[in-house]
Structure formats: structure tokens, C-alpha cells
Tab-separated table of C-alpha atoms in Angstrom:
chain	number	residue	atom	x	y	z
A	1	MET	CA	-6.601	-15.532	-3.037
A	2	SER	CA	-2.894	-17.741	-2.138
A	3	TRP	CA	-1.974	-14.941	1.067
A	4	THR	CA	-4.947	-15.770	2.907
A	5	GLY	CA	-3.712	-19.269	4.882
A	6	THR	CA	-0.518	-17.088	5.457
A	7	THR	CA	-2.169	-13.962	6.471
A	8	ARG	CA	-4.235	-16.008	9.459
A	9	ARG	CA	-1.278	-18.380	10.123
A	10	ARG	CA	0.725	-14.713	11.508
A	11	LYS	CA	-1.532	-12.533	13.032
A	12	THR	CA	0.365	-13.146	16.476
A	13	ASP	CA	3.025	-11.341	14.532
A	14	LEU	CA	1.095	-8.036	15.245
A	15	MET	CA	2.403	-8.128	19.260
A	16	THR	CA	5.964	-8.749	18.084
A	17	THR	CA	8.098	-6.471	19.312
A	18	ILE	CA	10.756	-5.298	16.750
A	19	LYS	CA	14.614	-3.540	18.058
A	20	ILE	CA	16.195	-1.942	15.838
A	21	GLY	CA	19.433	-0.337	17.604
A	22	ASN	CA	18.468	0.286	20.732
A	23	HIS	CA	14.780	1.096	20.718
A	24	LEU	CA	12.080	-1.231	20.766
A	25	ILE	CA	9.329	-1.057	19.028
A	26	GLY	CA	5.676	-2.368	19.031
A	27	PRO	CA	1.978	-1.599	20.339
A	28	GLY	CA	3.508	-1.821	24.067
A	29	HIS	CA	5.593	1.207	22.910
A	30	ARG	CA	6.440	4.399	22.173
A	31	PRO	CA	6.020	5.788	18.234
A	32	TYR	CA	9.638	5.124	16.693
A	33	ILE	CA	10.715	8.715	14.771
A	34	VAL	CA	12.154	8.267	11.747
A	35	ALA	CA	13.663	10.971	10.013
A	36	GLU	CA	14.937	10.705	6.545
A	37	MET	CA	17.508	12.728	4.777
A	38	SER	CA	16.802	11.955	0.947
A	39	GLY	CA	18.296	14.993	-1.088
A	40	ASN	CA	18.040	17.160	1.822
A	41	HIS	CA	21.717	16.370	2.002
A	42	ASN	CA	22.331	19.202	-1.962
A	43	GLY	CA	24.767	17.538	-2.681
A	44	SER	CA	26.929	18.463	0.603
A	45	LEU	CA	28.426	15.788	2.439
A	46	ASP	CA	29.593	18.464	5.491
A	47	ARG	CA	25.691	18.535	5.155
A	48	ALA	CA	24.533	15.085	5.463
A	49	LEU	CA	26.188	15.276	8.735
A	50	GLN	CA	24.565	18.356	10.384
A	51	ILE	CA	21.436	16.096	9.143
A	52	VAL	CA	22.777	13.818	10.976
A	53	ASP	CA	23.206	15.968	13.495
A	54	ALA	CA	20.188	17.721	13.992
A	55	ALA	CA	18.070	14.213	14.266
A	56	ALA	CA	20.122	13.245	17.210
A	57	ASP	CA	19.575	16.548	19.180
A	58	ALA	CA	16.114	16.772	17.932
A	59	GLY	CA	15.937	13.871	19.621
A	60	ALA	CA	14.901	10.821	16.041
A	61	HIS	CA	15.156	7.552	16.729
A	62	ALA	CA	16.853	6.811	13.980
A	63	LEU	CA	17.761	8.240	10.751
A	64	LYS	CA	17.452	7.039	7.017
A	65	ILE	CA	19.203	7.623	4.161
A	66	GLN	CA	18.712	5.820	0.504
A	67	THR	CA	21.122	3.821	-0.578
A	68	TYR	CA	21.778	4.052	-4.686
A	69	THR	CA	23.158	5.906	-7.960
A	70	PRO	CA	20.996	6.949	-10.855
A	71	ASP	CA	23.127	3.826	-12.888
A	72	THR	CA	21.513	1.991	-9.992
A	73	ILE	CA	17.979	2.881	-10.283
A	74	THR	CA	17.330	4.171	-13.853
A	75	ILE	CA	19.468	4.713	-17.319
A	76	ASP	CA	20.408	7.941	-18.771
A	77	ASP	CA	17.383	8.136	-21.153
A	78	ASP	CA	15.844	11.538	-21.664
A	79	GLY	CA	12.300	9.622	-23.713
A	80	PRO	CA	9.308	9.986	-22.631
A	81	ASP	CA	9.258	7.394	-20.468
A	82	PHE	CA	11.303	8.653	-18.607
A	83	ARG	CA	10.976	11.743	-17.587
A	84	LEU	CA	8.459	13.349	-14.987
A	85	SER	CA	4.944	15.188	-16.352
A	86	ASP	CA	5.488	18.723	-16.914
A	87	GLY	CA	2.935	19.228	-14.240
A	88	HIS	CA	4.795	17.963	-11.343
A	89	ASP	CA	4.746	19.654	-8.447
A	90	LEU	CA	7.977	19.259	-8.151
A	91	TRP	CA	9.982	18.181	-10.580
A	92	GLY	CA	7.709	17.955	-13.593
A	93	GLY	CA	10.015	17.697	-16.698
A	94	GLN	CA	13.308	16.125	-14.420
A	95	THR	CA	14.685	13.127	-15.966
A	96	LEU	CA	14.964	10.899	-13.363
A	97	TYR	CA	18.357	10.702	-14.349
A	98	ALA	CA	18.396	14.219	-13.573
A	99	LEU	CA	16.564	13.938	-10.797
A	100	TYR	CA	18.657	11.437	-8.678
A	101	GLN	CA	21.892	12.690	-9.335
A	102	LYS	CA	20.492	15.112	-7.879
A	103	ALA	CA	19.117	13.599	-4.986
A	104	HIS	CA	21.400	10.488	-4.525
A	105	THR	CA	23.765	9.577	-1.581
A	106	PRO	CA	27.480	8.875	-2.802
A	107	TYR	CA	28.614	5.367	-1.548
A	108	ASP	CA	31.579	7.415	0.095
A	109	TRP	CA	29.203	9.110	2.007
A	110	HIS	CA	28.488	6.391	3.551
A	111	GLU	CA	30.606	5.515	6.364
A	112	PRO	CA	31.522	8.984	7.189
A	113	ILE	CA	26.949	9.166	7.817
A	114	PHE	CA	26.868	5.499	9.447
A	115	GLU	CA	30.238	6.856	12.285
A	116	ARG	CA	28.913	10.092	12.579
A	117	ALA	CA	25.277	8.723	13.447
A	118	ALA	CA	27.031	6.167	16.421
A	119	ALA	CA	28.851	8.800	17.892
A	120	ARG	CA	26.176	10.453	18.031
A	121	GLY	CA	23.306	7.650	20.004
A	122	LEU	CA	21.842	7.616	16.470
A	123	THR	CA	20.933	4.373	14.635
A	124	VAL	CA	21.046	4.710	11.038
A	125	PHE	CA	19.632	2.225	8.099
A	126	SER	CA	18.590	2.603	4.793
A	127	ALA	CA	16.748	2.014	1.995
A	128	PRO	CA	18.822	0.054	-0.751
A	129	PHE	CA	17.981	-0.576	-4.509
A	130	ASP	CA	19.999	-3.355	-5.484
A	131	ALA	CA	23.118	-6.100	-4.436
A	132	THR	CA	25.788	-3.717	-4.259
A	133	ALA	CA	23.788	-1.225	-1.725
A	134	ILE	CA	22.278	-4.063	-0.068
A	135	GLU	CA	26.496	-5.379	-0.093
A	136	LEU	CA	27.643	-2.207	1.496
A	137	LEU	CA	24.905	-1.406	3.833
A	138	GLU	CA	25.842	-4.703	5.182
A	139	SER	CA	29.881	-4.151	5.158
A	140	LEU	CA	28.090	-1.130	7.742
A	141	GLY	CA	26.057	-2.958	9.947
A	142	ALA	CA	22.898	-1.615	9.006
A	143	PRO	CA	20.405	-2.378	11.590
A	144	ALA	CA	18.050	-3.001	9.538
A	145	TYR	CA	16.319	-2.474	5.633
A	146	LYS	CA	13.427	-0.055	4.407
A	147	ILE	CA	12.019	-1.030	1.048
A	148	ALA	CA	10.696	2.226	-0.781
A	149	SER	CA	7.473	1.894	-2.574
A	150	SER	CA	8.699	2.340	-5.978
A	151	GLU	CA	10.242	-1.473	-4.998
A	152	LEU	CA	7.667	-3.069	-3.586
A	153	VAL	CA	6.459	-4.835	-6.590
A	154	ASP	CA	11.322	-6.296	-7.041
A	155	LEU	CA	10.324	-9.652	-5.409
A	156	PRO	CA	14.161	-10.591	-5.744
A	157	LEU	CA	15.012	-7.192	-3.863
A	158	ILE	CA	12.727	-7.907	-1.165
A	159	GLN	CA	14.726	-11.058	-0.291
A	160	LEU	CA	17.794	-9.636	-0.857
A	161	ALA	CA	17.030	-7.712	1.899
A	162	ALA	CA	15.403	-9.838	4.181
A	163	ARG	CA	18.249	-12.397	3.434
A	164	THR	CA	19.939	-10.521	6.240
A	165	GLY	CA	17.987	-11.671	8.663
A	166	LYS	CA	17.669	-7.998	10.129
A	167	PRO	CA	14.369	-6.139	10.782
A	168	LEU	CA	12.257	-5.037	7.508
A	169	ILE	CA	9.904	-1.982	6.570
A	170	LEU	CA	7.857	-2.239	3.602
A	171	SER	CA	6.657	1.129	2.261
A	172	THR	CA	3.539	0.306	0.296
A	173	GLY	CA	2.194	3.928	-1.630
A	174	MET	CA	0.752	2.995	-4.569
A	175	ALA	CA	0.036	-0.974	-3.826
A	176	ASP	CA	-3.049	-2.542	-3.782
A	177	VAL	CA	-3.457	-5.919	-1.674
A	178	GLY	CA	-2.392	-8.274	-3.770
A	179	ASP	CA	1.246	-5.802	-4.215
A	180	ILE	CA	1.362	-6.470	-0.006
A	181	ALA	CA	0.317	-9.484	-0.426
A	182	ASN	CA	3.272	-10.747	-3.037
A	183	ALA	CA	5.973	-8.444	-1.176
A	184	LEU	CA	4.981	-9.492	2.310
A	185	LYS	CA	5.283	-13.769	0.795
A	186	ALA	CA	8.527	-13.350	-0.742
A	187	ALA	CA	9.941	-11.651	2.524
A	188	ARG	CA	8.740	-14.318	4.465
A	189	GLU	CA	10.162	-16.934	2.216
A	190	ALA	CA	13.642	-15.303	2.875
A	191	GLY	CA	13.641	-15.640	5.622
A	192	ALA	CA	12.124	-11.959	6.724
A	193	GLU	CA	10.496	-12.301	10.451
A	194	GLN	CA	10.243	-9.165	11.660
A	195	ILE	CA	8.058	-6.800	9.183
A	196	ILE	CA	6.499	-3.826	9.212
A	197	LEU	CA	4.611	-2.095	6.884
A	198	LEU	CA	4.082	1.678	6.488
A	199	ALA	CA	1.027	2.990	5.141
A	200	CYS	CA	2.404	5.302	2.585
A	201	THR	CA	0.757	8.064	-0.140
A	202	ALA	CA	3.863	8.063	-2.891
A	203	SER	CA	3.268	11.543	-3.941
A	204	TYR	CA	5.275	14.404	-3.154
A	205	PRO	CA	4.095	16.693	-1.139
A	206	ALA	CA	1.124	14.398	-0.093
A	207	ALA	CA	-2.739	15.914	-0.085
A	208	PRO	CA	-3.741	15.404	4.108
A	209	GLU	CA	-7.320	14.060	2.464
A	210	GLU	CA	-5.069	11.336	0.434
A	211	SER	CA	-3.543	9.215	4.110
A	212	ASN	CA	-6.492	7.562	4.053
A	213	LEU	CA	-5.078	6.478	7.671
A	214	ARG	CA	-8.196	4.352	9.067
A	215	ARG	CA	-6.350	1.871	6.473
A	216	ILE	CA	-3.862	1.783	8.828
A	217	PRO	CA	-5.284	-0.767	11.381
A	218	VAL	CA	-7.042	-2.569	8.592
A	219	LEU	CA	-3.039	-3.929	7.226
A	220	ALA	CA	-2.560	-4.364	10.766
A	221	GLU	CA	-5.675	-7.064	10.966
A	222	THR	CA	-4.809	-8.247	7.430
A	223	PHE	CA	-1.319	-9.429	7.318
A	224	GLY	CA	-0.824	-9.416	10.944
A	225	VAL	CA	1.709	-7.161	11.662
A	226	GLN	CA	3.485	-3.916	12.450
A	227	VAL	CA	1.903	-0.884	10.457
A	228	GLY	CA	3.736	2.987	10.661
A	229	LEU	CA	3.609	5.819	8.039
A	230	SER	CA	5.489	7.004	6.141
A	231	ASP	CA	4.657	10.223	5.444
A	232	HIS	CA	5.112	13.674	3.251
A	233	THR	CA	2.225	16.197	3.790
A	234	LEU	CA	2.858	19.702	5.415
A	235	GLY	CA	3.693	19.762	8.816
A	236	ILE	CA	2.715	17.107	11.687
A	237	GLY	CA	-0.599	17.008	12.211
A	238	VAL	CA	-0.951	13.510	9.881
A	239	PRO	CA	1.392	11.465	10.971
A	240	LEU	CA	0.619	12.985	15.768
A	241	ALA	CA	-3.202	11.277	14.033
A	242	SER	CA	-1.274	7.780	13.254
A	243	VAL	CA	-0.840	7.037	15.888
A	244	ALA	CA	-4.354	6.897	17.137
A	245	PHE	CA	-5.042	4.804	14.653
A	246	GLY	CA	-1.812	1.761	15.714
A	247	ALA	CA	0.710	3.776	13.550
A	248	THR	CA	3.994	2.123	15.349
A	249	LEU	CA	6.492	3.855	13.711
A	250	ILE	CA	6.616	7.121	11.947
A	251	GLU	CA	9.093	7.911	8.721
A	252	LYS	CA	9.576	11.836	7.733
A	253	HIS	CA	11.986	13.729	5.840
A	254	MET	CA	13.446	16.605	7.482
A	255	THR	CA	15.988	19.523	6.164
A	256	LEU	CA	17.772	21.994	8.257
A	257	ALA	CA	15.250	24.834	7.271
A	258	ARG	CA	12.756	24.278	3.945
A	259	ASP	CA	14.044	27.649	2.753
A	260	ASP	CA	17.651	25.883	1.915
A	261	GLY	CA	15.925	24.975	-0.871
A	262	GLY	CA	16.668	20.907	-2.132
A	263	VAL	CA	14.548	18.093	-3.803
A	264	ASP	CA	12.895	17.595	-1.019
A	265	SER	CA	12.671	20.347	1.411
A	266	SER	CA	9.419	21.869	0.649
A	267	PHE	CA	7.365	18.923	1.986
A	268	SER	CA	10.225	18.276	4.902
A	269	MET	CA	9.800	18.781	8.607
A	270	THR	CA	12.883	21.483	10.434
A	271	PRO	CA	14.600	20.483	13.116
A	272	ALA	CA	12.239	21.533	15.903
A	273	GLU	CA	8.734	19.962	14.314
A	274	THR	CA	10.825	17.121	14.751
A	275	ARG	CA	11.520	17.498	18.418
A	276	MET	CA	8.034	18.360	18.024
A	277	LEU	CA	6.605	15.401	16.660
A	278	VAL	CA	9.397	13.359	18.602
A	279	ASP	CA	7.526	15.038	21.806
A	280	GLU	CA	3.971	14.753	20.435
A	281	SER	CA	3.711	11.604	19.358
A	282	GLU	CA	5.214	9.655	22.783
A	283	ARG	CA	2.365	11.963	24.437
A	284	ALA	CA	-0.555	11.273	22.105
A	285	TRP	CA	0.653	7.438	21.918
A	286	ARG	CA	0.324	7.329	26.034
A	287	ALA	CA	-3.673	9.108	25.640
A	288	LEU	CA	-3.847	5.815	23.816
A	289	GLY	CA	-4.997	4.175	27.486
A	290	THR	CA	-7.814	1.123	27.563
A	291	THR	CA	-11.167	1.018	26.730
A	292	ARG	CA	-12.064	1.554	30.577
A	293	ILE	CA	-14.608	3.037	31.233
A	294	GLY	CA	-15.138	4.626	34.663
A	295	PRO	CA	-12.986	7.070	36.688
A	296	THR	CA	-9.536	7.113	36.275
A	297	GLU	CA	-7.092	7.156	39.831
A	298	SER	CA	-6.223	10.900	39.381
A	299	GLU	CA	-10.400	11.249	39.346
A	300	ARG	CA	-11.417	9.818	42.717
A	301	GLU	CA	-10.631	13.058	44.414
A	302	GLY	CA	-13.258	14.700	41.638
A	303	LEU	CA	-15.396	12.510	42.811
A	304	ARG	CA	-15.527	14.453	46.272
A	305	PHE	CA	-16.904	16.925	44.103
A	306	ARG	CA	-19.638	16.355	42.142
A	307	ARG	CA	-23.161	17.606	42.418
A	308	SER	CA	-25.624	16.307	45.096
A	309	LEU	CA	-28.444	17.659	47.347
A	310	TYR	CA	-27.868	19.813	50.474
A	311	VAL	CA	-29.562	22.101	52.427
A	312	VAL	CA	-28.188	25.003	51.914
A	313	ALA	CA	-29.829	27.094	54.177
A	314	ASP	CA	-30.857	26.850	58.349
A	315	VAL	CA	-33.850	24.444	58.541
A	316	GLU	CA	-36.681	23.469	61.551
A	317	ALA	CA	-38.453	20.303	62.528
A	318	GLY	CA	-41.707	20.488	59.994
A	319	ASP	CA	-40.170	23.149	57.432
A	320	GLU	CA	-41.503	22.488	54.201
A	321	VAL	CA	-38.595	21.221	51.429
A	322	THR	CA	-38.197	23.916	49.114
A	323	ALA	CA	-36.189	24.349	46.160
A	324	ALA	CA	-35.342	27.831	48.547
A	325	ASN	CA	-33.525	25.304	52.028
A	326	VAL	CA	-32.230	22.227	49.110
A	327	ARG	CA	-30.577	22.160	46.080
A	328	SER	CA	-28.092	19.994	44.244
A	329	ILE	CA	-24.217	21.923	44.754
A	330	ARG	CA	-21.253	20.056	44.801
A	331	PRO	CA	-20.114	18.522	46.587
A	332	ALA	CA	-21.133	15.585	46.710
A	333	GLY	CA	-22.074	13.186	50.022
A	334	GLY	CA	-25.808	14.093	49.824
A	335	LEU	CA	-28.949	12.331	47.893
A	336	PRO	CA	-28.144	12.530	44.038
A	337	PRO	CA	-29.731	14.642	42.173
A	338	ALA	CA	-32.138	13.369	40.410
A	339	GLU	CA	-34.351	13.218	43.840
A	340	ILE	CA	-35.437	16.296	43.789
A	341	GLY	CA	-38.989	15.910	42.467
A	342	ARG	CA	-39.389	13.455	45.306
A	343	VAL	CA	-38.336	15.318	48.437
A	344	LEU	CA	-39.809	18.832	47.347
A	345	GLY	CA	-42.651	19.186	49.274
A	346	ARG	CA	-41.478	16.782	52.215
A	347	SER	CA	-40.678	17.826	55.556
A	348	PHE	CA	-37.921	18.352	57.417
A	349	THR	CA	-37.664	15.578	60.369
A	350	ARG	CA	-35.608	17.928	63.075
A	351	ASP	CA	-33.508	21.267	63.058
A	352	VAL	CA	-30.876	20.870	60.239
A	353	ALA	CA	-28.087	23.195	59.591
A	354	LYS	CA	-27.189	25.026	56.594
A	355	GLY	CA	-24.096	22.797	54.500
A	356	THR	CA	-26.003	19.341	55.478
A	357	ALA	CA	-25.599	16.940	53.036
A	358	LEU	CA	-29.125	15.806	52.431
A	359	SER	CA	-30.114	12.090	53.528
A	360	TRP	CA	-33.796	10.908	53.661
A	361	ASP	CA	-33.418	10.042	57.841
A	362	LEU	CA	-33.995	13.976	57.416
A	363	ILE	CA	-36.963	14.603	55.588
């Protein structure tokens, strides 16, 4: 395929550390946790600012919003093409326009959201959906851009975001290898050098068994870039598991309380769960360690207490070695337990006190 050569040239990108705000992102750094506000503001700027504060208090590294209006993302049409199927778990029967009318973050909210985040030391960036969104976000100094899964096929939009020179995060829900390759090619041709792909299952909520976390290292190897996870499952088990597969960034929706309702609340994490995700993802990352097999530094003291053969009763020279006077016990120091068959039946060469490590010169 046409993307193969580009992929091979870019293999070293995988280890490139990317900086967004004050945080470094890459295999050598703890997972970058992004709290997605989406429509959980429920149409209230005050609530949106409360979510900013809650994300900061929970230790999230970034807050992500979405920058669109109903008219920049779709049109007001109630035909079947513009209506979610009745069987949709959350939004069945609604028109796209009506859904986005409820979920969008108004353009005039962006500045106060950015200001509150800055005051709290929280990075904020957004997913733009058209040129006006990028223009607004550039005026606010957005440090990165995220392309949503449904927009991965909008190559002109990807190139607009790429031309800013900011880090670019591409979500790959629903995408096949060709879609991803085309998006990466468009981004790179427009000058993007810092790219992160997000493994994503674009269903809301997503079933854990459809998360397919094993694709994370495959995407990284195939395309030579960092790979993270955009997660829509319930709980934090799936994103924590993604760390073991090399996810360097985890994005997950956040709300103040699921009982508050809202378009995304049912699959969003609470502030307490966000704090747990921040803490436990770092713990999981630290646990990855290396491929070395052997005692760790902290285990060296424990080596003293491995089993070995000890004399467990006072004996005299000439006594027979039996299971009653020699046993495999803790600590180390004596002959290996595997030698028990060779020592039983021999005779002691001298008097030996109980608690003496057995050695060949004693028998």
C-alpha cells in the first residue's frame, strides 16, 4: 500500500516525546490523563467551570472540550439520514441537530473555560470541527488539537489543524488501516510532526470486549507513532489495562455526578474515579518495569531466606544423615534442597550442632 514507505521512515517517531502544556507524553513518562467535558456541562457555563475545577482537583493533566455549533457539524434536517436509530442506547430517535444543540459548548464559553483552566494550572485543548473552530482555538492559544473519530476521514480538516504546528491527536474509532494511513499522510504533508493515535471504540457506552486493547502495540508498530486510548466503557478497568499495552495517553469523559444526567453522563467518570485513574494509571505504568528476569534490588535481602539444607538436631560424628536431622528449611546458606537425595544415608564427619547449614565437608 502507498503508506508503507512513509511508515518505515517514521518508525523512530514512536519514541519521540511530545509536550502538551507542561507535561511530557511518551513511553518514558506516566500516562497523560485527559478529562473530556463534552456535553456534561448540561448547557450551563457555571457547571462547565465546576467541571474544570473538579478535573484540576482530581489531578487530571488536561481538560478537553469540543468546539462546534450544531450548524458547523450538521444541518437542521429530520430526514432518516440525520436521525439516530431508535435502538441507540442513549440518543435513540433524536436528530443530529437536536443532539448537538444540547451537547455543544458555545463559542463564547471558550475564553472563560480557558481562563479558569489556566488559573488552576490545568491544560485545556479541544477537538475542532471546522475552520472557525480552529481560528477560535488559535486565538486562545490552544496547545494541541484532537480530531474526533467521525472526522478522521475529513482530510482537509486534519490538514487545517496540522498546519498550526501543534501536537495532533487522531482518534481512530470505526477506522480501518487505510483510513488511518490516509489521515496520517494528510497530517504529515501539512507539517504535523507530533502525532498520537488513539485506539477508540466509537460506541456510547462501549462494551469492554470491543475495546480490543491488543491493537495498541499493533498501531504503534504499524504507524510508528505513540498510541493512546479514547475510552467509553464504564469504570476504569479498561483504561488501566491499556497501560500494559503501551498507551501513553488516556482520554475519558468526566462529569460531576452521573445522577445529574446529560448527554454523556452515563458513561462518564466522576471526579473520584478520575483521581483513581490518574493515580492507578501511573502505578500501572511504573509496574511495567523491564524484561529482565532475576532478583530485583529489593529482593536481594530475601535471597538470604530461600530454603536450603540445615542440620535440625544435634548430631555426633558417625551418625547417619536422616530426614529427622537434616531438612530443607529457611534460610539459605546450606546445600540446595535438590541435594537431599544425595546426602541421606551418609554419615556425619564430626559433631554438628542444631542450626548449622549443611555443607559437603560435614558428611
